[in-house]
Tab-separated table of C-alpha atoms and ligand atoms in Angstrom:
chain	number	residue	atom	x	y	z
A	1	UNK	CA	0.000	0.000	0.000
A	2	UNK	CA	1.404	3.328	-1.096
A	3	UNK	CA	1.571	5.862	1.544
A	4	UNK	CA	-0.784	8.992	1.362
A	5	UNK	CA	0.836	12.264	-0.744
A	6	UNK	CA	1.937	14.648	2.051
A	7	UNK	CA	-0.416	18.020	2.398
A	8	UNK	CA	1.370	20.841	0.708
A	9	UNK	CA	1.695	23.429	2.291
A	10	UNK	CA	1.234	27.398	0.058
A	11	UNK	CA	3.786	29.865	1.247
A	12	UNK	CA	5.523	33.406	-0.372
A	13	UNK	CA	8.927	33.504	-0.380
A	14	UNK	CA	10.529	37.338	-0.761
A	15	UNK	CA	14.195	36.587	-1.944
A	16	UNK	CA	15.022	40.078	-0.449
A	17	UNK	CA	18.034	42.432	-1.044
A	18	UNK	CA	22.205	41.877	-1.321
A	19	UNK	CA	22.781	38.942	0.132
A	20	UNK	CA	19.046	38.232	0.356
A	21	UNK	CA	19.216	35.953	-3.036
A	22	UNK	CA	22.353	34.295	-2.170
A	23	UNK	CA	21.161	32.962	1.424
A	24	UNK	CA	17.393	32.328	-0.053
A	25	UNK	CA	18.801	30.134	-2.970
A	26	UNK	CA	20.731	27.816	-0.004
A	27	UNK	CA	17.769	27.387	2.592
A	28	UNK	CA	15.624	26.415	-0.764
A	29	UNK	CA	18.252	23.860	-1.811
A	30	UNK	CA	18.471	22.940	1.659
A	31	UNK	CA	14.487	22.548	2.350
A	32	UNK	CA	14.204	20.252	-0.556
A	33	UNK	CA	16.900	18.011	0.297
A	34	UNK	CA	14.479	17.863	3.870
A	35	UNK	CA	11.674	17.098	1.535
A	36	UNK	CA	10.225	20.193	2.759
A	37	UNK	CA	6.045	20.755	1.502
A	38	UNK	CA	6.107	23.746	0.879
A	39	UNK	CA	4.675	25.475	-2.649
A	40	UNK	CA	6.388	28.683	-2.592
A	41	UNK	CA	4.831	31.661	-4.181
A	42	UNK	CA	7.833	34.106	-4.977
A	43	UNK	CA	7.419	37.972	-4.326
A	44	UNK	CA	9.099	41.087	-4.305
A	45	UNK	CA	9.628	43.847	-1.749
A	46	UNK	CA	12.173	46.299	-0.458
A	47	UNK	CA	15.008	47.571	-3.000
A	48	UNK	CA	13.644	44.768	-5.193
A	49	UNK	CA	10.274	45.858	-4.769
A	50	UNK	CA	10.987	49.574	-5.886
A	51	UNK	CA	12.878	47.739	-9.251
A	52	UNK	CA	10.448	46.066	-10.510
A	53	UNK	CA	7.734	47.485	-9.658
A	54	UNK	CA	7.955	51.325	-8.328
A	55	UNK	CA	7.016	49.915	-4.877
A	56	UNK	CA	8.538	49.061	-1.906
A	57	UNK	CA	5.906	46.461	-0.549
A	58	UNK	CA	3.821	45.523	-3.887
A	59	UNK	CA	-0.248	44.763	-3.610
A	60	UNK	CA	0.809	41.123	-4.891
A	61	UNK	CA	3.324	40.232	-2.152
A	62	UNK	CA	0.961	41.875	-0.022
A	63	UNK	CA	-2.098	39.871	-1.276
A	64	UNK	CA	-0.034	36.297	-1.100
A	65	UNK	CA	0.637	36.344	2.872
A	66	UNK	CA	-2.681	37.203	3.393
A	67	UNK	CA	-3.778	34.195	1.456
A	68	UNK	CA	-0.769	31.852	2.450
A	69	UNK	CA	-0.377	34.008	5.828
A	70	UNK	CA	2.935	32.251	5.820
A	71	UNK	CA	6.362	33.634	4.403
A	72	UNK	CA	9.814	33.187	3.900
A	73	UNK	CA	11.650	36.309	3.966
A	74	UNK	CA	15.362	37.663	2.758
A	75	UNK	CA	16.102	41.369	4.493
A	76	UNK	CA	14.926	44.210	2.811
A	77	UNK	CA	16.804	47.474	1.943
A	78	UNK	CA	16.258	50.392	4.186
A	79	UNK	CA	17.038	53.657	3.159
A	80	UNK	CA	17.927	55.315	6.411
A	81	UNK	CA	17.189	59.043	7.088
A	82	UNK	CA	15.109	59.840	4.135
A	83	UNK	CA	14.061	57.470	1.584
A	84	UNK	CA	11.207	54.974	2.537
A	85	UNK	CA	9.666	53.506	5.124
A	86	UNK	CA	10.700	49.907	5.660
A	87	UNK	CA	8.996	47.109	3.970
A	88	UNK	CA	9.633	44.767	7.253
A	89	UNK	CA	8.107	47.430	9.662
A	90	UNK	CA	5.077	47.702	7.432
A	91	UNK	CA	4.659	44.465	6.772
A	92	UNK	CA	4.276	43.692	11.086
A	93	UNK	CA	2.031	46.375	11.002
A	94	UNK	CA	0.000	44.799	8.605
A	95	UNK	CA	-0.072	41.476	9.540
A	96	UNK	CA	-0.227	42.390	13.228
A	97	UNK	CA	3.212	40.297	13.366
A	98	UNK	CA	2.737	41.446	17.109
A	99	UNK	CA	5.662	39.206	18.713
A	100	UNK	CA	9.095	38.801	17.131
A	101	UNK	CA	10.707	35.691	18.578
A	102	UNK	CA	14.123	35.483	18.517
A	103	UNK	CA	16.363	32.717	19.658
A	104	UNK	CA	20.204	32.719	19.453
A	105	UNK	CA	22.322	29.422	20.561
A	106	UNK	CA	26.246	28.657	20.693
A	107	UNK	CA	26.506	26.448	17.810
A	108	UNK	CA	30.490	27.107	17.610
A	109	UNK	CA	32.077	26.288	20.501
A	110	UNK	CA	35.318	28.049	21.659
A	111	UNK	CA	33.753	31.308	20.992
A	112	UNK	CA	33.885	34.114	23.659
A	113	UNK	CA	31.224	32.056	25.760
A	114	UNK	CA	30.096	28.450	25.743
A	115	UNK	CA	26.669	27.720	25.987
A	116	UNK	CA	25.199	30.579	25.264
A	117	UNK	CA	21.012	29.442	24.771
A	118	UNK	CA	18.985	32.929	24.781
A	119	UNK	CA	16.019	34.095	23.490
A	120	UNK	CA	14.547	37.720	22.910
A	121	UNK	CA	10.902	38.172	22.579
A	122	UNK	CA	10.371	41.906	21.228
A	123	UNK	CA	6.992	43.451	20.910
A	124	UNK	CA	6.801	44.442	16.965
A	125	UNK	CA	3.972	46.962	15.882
A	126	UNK	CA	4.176	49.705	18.870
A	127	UNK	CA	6.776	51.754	20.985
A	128	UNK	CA	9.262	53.952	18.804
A	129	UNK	CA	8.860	52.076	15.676
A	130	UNK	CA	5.350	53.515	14.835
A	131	UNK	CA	7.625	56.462	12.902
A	132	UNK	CA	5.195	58.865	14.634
A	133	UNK	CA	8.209	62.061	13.884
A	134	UNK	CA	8.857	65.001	12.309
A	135	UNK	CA	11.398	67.888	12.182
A	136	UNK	CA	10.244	71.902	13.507
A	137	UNK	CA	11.968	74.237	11.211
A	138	UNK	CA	13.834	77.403	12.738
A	139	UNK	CA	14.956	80.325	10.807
A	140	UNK	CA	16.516	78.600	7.543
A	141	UNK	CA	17.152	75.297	9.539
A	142	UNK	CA	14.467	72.861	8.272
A	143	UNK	CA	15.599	69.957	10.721
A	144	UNK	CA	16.699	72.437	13.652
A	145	UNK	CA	14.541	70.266	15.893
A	146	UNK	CA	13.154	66.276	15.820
A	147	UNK	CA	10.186	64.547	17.743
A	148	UNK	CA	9.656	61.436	17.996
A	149	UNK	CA	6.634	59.816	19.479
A	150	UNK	CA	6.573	56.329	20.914
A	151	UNK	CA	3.505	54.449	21.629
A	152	UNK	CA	2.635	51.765	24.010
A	153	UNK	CA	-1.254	50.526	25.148
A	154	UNK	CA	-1.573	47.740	27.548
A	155	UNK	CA	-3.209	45.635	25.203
A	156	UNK	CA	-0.457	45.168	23.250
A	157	UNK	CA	1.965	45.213	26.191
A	158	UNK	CA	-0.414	42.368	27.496
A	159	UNK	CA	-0.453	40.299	24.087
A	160	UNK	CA	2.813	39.910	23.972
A	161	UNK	CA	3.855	39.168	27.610
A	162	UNK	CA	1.572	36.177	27.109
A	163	UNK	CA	2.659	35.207	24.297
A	164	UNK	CA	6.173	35.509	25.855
A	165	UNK	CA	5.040	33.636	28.987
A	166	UNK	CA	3.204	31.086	27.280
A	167	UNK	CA	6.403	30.255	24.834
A	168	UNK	CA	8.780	30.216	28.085
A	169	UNK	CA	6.582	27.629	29.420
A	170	UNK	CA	6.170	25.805	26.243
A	171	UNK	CA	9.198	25.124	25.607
A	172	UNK	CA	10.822	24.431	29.088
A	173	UNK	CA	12.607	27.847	30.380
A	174	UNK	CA	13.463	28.532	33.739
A	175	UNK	CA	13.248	32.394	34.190
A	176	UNK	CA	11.595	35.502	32.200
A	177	UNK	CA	13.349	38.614	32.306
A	178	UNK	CA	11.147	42.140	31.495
A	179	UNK	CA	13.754	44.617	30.305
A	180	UNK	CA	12.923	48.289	30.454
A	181	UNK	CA	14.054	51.624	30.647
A	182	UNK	CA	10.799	52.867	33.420
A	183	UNK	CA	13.309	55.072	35.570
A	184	UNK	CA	13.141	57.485	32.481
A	185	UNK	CA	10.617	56.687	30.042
A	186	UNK	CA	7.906	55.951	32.764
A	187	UNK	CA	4.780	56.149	31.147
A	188	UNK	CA	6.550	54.276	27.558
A	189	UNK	CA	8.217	51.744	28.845
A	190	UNK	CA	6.674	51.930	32.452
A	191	UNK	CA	2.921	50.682	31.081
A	192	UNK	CA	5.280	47.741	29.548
A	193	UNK	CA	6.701	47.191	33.405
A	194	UNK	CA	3.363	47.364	34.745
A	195	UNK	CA	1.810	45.263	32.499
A	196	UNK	CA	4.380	42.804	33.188
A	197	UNK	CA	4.082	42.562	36.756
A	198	UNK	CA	0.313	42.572	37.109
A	199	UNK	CA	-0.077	39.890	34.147
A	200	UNK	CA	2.594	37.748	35.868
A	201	UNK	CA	0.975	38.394	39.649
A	202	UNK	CA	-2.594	37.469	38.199
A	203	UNK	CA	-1.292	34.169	35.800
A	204	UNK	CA	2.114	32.879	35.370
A	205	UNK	CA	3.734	33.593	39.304
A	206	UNK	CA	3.445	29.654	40.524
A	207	UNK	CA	4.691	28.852	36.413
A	208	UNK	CA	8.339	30.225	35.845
A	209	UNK	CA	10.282	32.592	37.706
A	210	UNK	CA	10.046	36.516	36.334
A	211	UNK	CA	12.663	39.255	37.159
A	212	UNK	CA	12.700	43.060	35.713
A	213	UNK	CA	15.780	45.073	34.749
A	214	UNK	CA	16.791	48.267	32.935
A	215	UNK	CA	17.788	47.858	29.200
A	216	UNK	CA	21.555	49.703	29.841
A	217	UNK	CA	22.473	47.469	33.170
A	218	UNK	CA	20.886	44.325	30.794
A	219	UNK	CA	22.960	45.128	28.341
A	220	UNK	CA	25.970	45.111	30.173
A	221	UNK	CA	25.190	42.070	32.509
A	222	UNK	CA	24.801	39.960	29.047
A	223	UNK	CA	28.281	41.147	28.078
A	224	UNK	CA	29.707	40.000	31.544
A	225	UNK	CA	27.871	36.675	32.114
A	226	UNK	CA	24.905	35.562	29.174
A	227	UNK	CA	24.409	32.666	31.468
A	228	UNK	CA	22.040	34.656	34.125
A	229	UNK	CA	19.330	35.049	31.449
A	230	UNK	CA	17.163	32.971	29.993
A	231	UNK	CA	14.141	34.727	28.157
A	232	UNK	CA	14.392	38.386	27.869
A	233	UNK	CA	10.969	40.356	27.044
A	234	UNK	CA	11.297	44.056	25.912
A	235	UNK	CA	9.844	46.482	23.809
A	236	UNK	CA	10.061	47.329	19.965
A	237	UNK	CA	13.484	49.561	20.037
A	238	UNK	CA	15.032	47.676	22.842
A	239	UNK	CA	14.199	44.503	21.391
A	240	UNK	CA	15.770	45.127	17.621
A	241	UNK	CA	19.404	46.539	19.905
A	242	UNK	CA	19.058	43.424	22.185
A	243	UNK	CA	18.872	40.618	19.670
A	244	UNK	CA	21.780	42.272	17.596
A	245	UNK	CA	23.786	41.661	20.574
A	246	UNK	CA	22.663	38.681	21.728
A	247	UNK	CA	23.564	37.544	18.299
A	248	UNK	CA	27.489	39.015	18.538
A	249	UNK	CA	27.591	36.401	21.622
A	250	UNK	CA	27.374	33.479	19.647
A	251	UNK	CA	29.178	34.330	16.860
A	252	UNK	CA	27.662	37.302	14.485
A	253	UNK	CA	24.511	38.180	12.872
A	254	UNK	CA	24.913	34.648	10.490
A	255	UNK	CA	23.598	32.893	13.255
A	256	UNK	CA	20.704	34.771	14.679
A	257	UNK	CA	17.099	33.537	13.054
A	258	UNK	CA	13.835	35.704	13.759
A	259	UNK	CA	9.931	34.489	13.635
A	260	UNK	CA	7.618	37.429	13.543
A	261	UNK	CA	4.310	35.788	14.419
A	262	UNK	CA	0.745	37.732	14.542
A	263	UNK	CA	-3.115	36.812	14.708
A	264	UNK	CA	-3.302	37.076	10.901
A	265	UNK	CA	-0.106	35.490	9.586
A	266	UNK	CA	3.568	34.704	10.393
A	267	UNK	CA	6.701	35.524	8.605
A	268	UNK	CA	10.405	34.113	8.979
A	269	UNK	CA	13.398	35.499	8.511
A	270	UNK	CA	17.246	36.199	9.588
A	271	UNK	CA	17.927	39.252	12.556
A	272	UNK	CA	20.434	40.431	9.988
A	273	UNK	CA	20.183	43.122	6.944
A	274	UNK	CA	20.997	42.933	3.297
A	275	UNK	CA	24.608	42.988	3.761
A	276	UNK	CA	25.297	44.828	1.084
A	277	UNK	CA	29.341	45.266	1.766
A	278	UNK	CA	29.576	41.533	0.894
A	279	UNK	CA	26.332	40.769	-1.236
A	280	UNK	CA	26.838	39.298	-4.582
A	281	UNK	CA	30.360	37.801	-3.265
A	282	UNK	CA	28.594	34.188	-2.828
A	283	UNK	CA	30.131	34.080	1.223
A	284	UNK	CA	27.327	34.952	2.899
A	285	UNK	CA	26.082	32.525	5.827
A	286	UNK	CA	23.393	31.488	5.474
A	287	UNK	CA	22.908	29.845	8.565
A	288	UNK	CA	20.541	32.824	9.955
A	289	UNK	CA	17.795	32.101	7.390
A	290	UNK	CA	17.942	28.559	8.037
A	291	UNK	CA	17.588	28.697	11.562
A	292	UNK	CA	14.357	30.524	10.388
A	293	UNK	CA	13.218	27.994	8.324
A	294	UNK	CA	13.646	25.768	11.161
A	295	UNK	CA	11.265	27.855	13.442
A	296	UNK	CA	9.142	28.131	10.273
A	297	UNK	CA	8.995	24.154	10.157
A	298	UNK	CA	8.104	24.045	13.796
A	299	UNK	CA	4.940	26.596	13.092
A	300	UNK	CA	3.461	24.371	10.645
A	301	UNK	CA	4.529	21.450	12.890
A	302	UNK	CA	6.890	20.089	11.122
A	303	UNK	CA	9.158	19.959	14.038
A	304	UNK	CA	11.024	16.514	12.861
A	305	UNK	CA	12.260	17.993	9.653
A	306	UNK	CA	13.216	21.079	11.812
A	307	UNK	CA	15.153	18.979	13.763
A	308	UNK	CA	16.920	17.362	11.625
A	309	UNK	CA	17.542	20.547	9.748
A	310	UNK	CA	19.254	21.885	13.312
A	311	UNK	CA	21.544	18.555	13.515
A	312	UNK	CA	22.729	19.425	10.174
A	313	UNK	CA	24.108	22.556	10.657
A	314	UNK	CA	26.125	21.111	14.028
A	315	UNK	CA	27.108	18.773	12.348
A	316	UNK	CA	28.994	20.876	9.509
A	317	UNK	CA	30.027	23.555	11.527
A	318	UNK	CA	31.213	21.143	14.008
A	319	UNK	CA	32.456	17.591	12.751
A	320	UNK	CA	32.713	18.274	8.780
A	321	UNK	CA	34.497	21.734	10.310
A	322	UNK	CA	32.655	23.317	7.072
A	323	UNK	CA	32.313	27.297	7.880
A	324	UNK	CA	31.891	30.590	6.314
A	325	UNK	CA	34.593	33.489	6.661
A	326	UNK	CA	32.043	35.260	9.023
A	327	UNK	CA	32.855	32.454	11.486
A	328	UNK	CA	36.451	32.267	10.715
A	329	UNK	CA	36.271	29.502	8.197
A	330	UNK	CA	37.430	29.545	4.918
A	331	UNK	CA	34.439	28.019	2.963
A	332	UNK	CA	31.971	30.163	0.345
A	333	UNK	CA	28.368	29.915	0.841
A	334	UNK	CA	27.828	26.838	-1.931
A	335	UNK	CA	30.316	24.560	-0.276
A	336	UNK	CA	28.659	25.194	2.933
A	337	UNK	CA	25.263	24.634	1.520
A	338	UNK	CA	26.489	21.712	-0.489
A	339	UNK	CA	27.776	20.057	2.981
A	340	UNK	CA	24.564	20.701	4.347
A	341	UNK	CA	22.630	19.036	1.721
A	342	UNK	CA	24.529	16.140	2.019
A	343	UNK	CA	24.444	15.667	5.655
A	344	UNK	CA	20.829	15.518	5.288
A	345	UNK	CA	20.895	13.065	2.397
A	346	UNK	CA	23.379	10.829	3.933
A	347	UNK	CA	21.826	10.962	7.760
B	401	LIG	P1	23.505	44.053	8.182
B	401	LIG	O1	22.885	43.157	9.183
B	401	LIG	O2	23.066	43.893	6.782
B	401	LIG	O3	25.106	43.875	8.224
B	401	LIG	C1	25.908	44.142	9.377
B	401	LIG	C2	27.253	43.416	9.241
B	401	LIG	O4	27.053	42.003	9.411
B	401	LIG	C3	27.881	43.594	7.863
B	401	LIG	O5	29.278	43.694	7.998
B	401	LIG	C4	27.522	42.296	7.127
B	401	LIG	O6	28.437	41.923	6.120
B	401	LIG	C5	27.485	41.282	8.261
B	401	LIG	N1	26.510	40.211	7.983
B	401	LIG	C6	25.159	40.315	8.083
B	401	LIG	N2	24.585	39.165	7.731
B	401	LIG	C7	25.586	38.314	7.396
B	401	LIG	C8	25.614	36.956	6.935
B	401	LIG	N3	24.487	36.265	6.751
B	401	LIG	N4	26.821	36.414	6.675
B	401	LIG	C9	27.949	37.089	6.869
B	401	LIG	N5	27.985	38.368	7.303
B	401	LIG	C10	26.812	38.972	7.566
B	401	LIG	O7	23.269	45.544	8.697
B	401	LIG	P2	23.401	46.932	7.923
B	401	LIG	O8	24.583	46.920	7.007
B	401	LIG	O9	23.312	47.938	8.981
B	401	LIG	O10	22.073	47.046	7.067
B	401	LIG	C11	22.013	46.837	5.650
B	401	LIG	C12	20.579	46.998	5.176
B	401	LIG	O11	19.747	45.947	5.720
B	401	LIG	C13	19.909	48.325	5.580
B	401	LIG	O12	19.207	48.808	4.473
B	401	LIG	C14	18.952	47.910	6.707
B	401	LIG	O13	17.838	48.748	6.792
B	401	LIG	C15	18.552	46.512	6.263
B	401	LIG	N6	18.099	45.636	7.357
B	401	LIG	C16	17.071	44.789	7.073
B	401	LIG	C17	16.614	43.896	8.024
B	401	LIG	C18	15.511	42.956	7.652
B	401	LIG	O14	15.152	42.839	6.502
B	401	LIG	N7	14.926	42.246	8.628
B	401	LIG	C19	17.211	43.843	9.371
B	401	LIG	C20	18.340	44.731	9.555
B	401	LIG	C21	18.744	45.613	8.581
């Protein structure tokens, strides 16, 4: 008796920006050689986006992850000062991509720290990322003064914390750890605080242990000693700084995957940019955007594949010793995808 076909399963993939191509053409190889189900609808956005068609987020990437409501994403150029607004930040604002999960593991050892296992939940559609600014002209000076206003409501504070909570939980953590900035920002960040403690007092206090600190002394504490957190929980702004240097403790920005997960849809991707000092060189890592494939597998509970996907990548880093510059090896992104694919072929 033949076995039944398995469900396939519609998602857009956005290739992305400068290295965006490069890392999306590995994971793909990569996902087939897992026998991956996935029937990818391929869209533009970003720099790309503004190519081909004049638009930085086009109404047809738009309308496939709200029919798919699942993507694959490269990064996406960001002009900064002027320019426009970014693709990602619209697209968690559209989706309501309200909680961007971010886990970062040693997977080298012999790196500055040894087992390093972290993750940063960051809530994605308020605080200072709402763009919410403008400049005051003075006397010939048209950008003599800038405001910014941030934005936090307890109802997204409180989404997030449980989805934070509830993930901790989940997946076996010890400790929750609210970082904030309330000693100076005290209605911005301290309705993030409060939120915090009263949602922990009323639900999750005989669950996991919770403890609160400010986002400079967290910062510096991770530096000194990683090992004293476990799950850190922090607003928008915080949240992007936080899982940039979370990722620098376990070896760079290759290494550092991202889920941004909402009510209406959830979208995968790397913590990194487009690279674009190296983009187009073929020595990218890709290892970022496969971690995110991994969590991606895991949403659509394909958590063997996922799996298996994650002992692949130890093992080449580790036994086959096959690594990217970025990590101080001397192999080009196709070698170290090629390694990968047989690993998974061969396990
Ligand atoms: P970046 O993350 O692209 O690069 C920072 C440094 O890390 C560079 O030296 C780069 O070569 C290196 N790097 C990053 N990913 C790497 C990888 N996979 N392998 C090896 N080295 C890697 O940050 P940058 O240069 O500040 O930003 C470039 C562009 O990316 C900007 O337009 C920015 O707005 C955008 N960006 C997009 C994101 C997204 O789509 N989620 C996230 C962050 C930035």
């Amino acid at each position: 008796m033949t076995s039944p076909a398995p469900v396939r399963i519609p998602a857009t993939l956005i290739p992305g920006d400068g290295i965006g191509p490069e890392i999306v053409d590995a994971t793909l190889a990569i996902l087939e050689a897992l026998e991956a189900p996935f029937d990818w609808e391929t869209h533009v956005a970003g720099l790309a986006g503004v190519t081909q068609h004049g638009d930085p987020l086009p109404a047809a990437t738009l309308a496939s992850i709200r029919k798919t409501r699942l993507a694959l994403k490269g990064p996406l150029e960001t002009p900064s000062g002027g320019g426009y607004r970014s693709s990602n930040v619209r697209l968690r604002e559209e989706f309501q991509l309200y909680a961007n999960l971010r886990p970062v593991r040693t997977l080298v050892p012999g790196g500055r720290y040894e087992g390093v296992d972290l993750v940063v939940v960051r809530e994605n559609v308020e605080g200072l990322y709402m763009g919410y600014e403008h400049f005051i002209q003075i006397g010939d000076d048209p950008h003599a003064v800038a405001i910014a206003t941030g934005v936090n409501t307890r109802n997204g504070s409180n989404r997030l914390l449980e989805f934070a909570f509830e993930h901790a939980i989940a997946t076996g953590r010890k400790k929750v750890t609210i970082v904030h900035k309330a000693n100076i920002m005290k209605a911005l960040t301290g309705i993030f605080l409060e939120a915090a403690q009263q949602l922990y007092e009323k639900k999750y206090k005989d669950k996991i242990a919770m403890d609160t600190v400010i986002i400079d002394a967290c910062c510096m504490k991770l530096v000194l000693d990683p090992s004293k957190f476990d799950v850190l929980v922090t607003t928008n702004l915080f949240g992007d700084i936080l899982s940039d240097l979370v990722a620098g403790l376990v070896g760079g920005l290759g290494m550092a995957p991202g889920a941004n997960i909402g009510t209406d849809a959830a979208i995968f991707e790397a913590v990194h940019g487009s690279a674009p000092d190296i983009a187009g060189k073929g020595i990218a890592n890709p290892t970022a955007l496969l971690l995110a494939a991994a969590l991606m597998l895991d949403h659509v509970k394909l958590g063997d594949k996922a799996t298996r996907l994650r002992a692949a990548i130890d093992a080449v880093l580790n036994i086959d010793k096959v690594r990217t510059g970025d990590l101080g090896g001397k192999n080009n992104t196709k070698e170290y995808t090629q390694a990968l694919v047989a690993r998974i072929r061969n396990a």
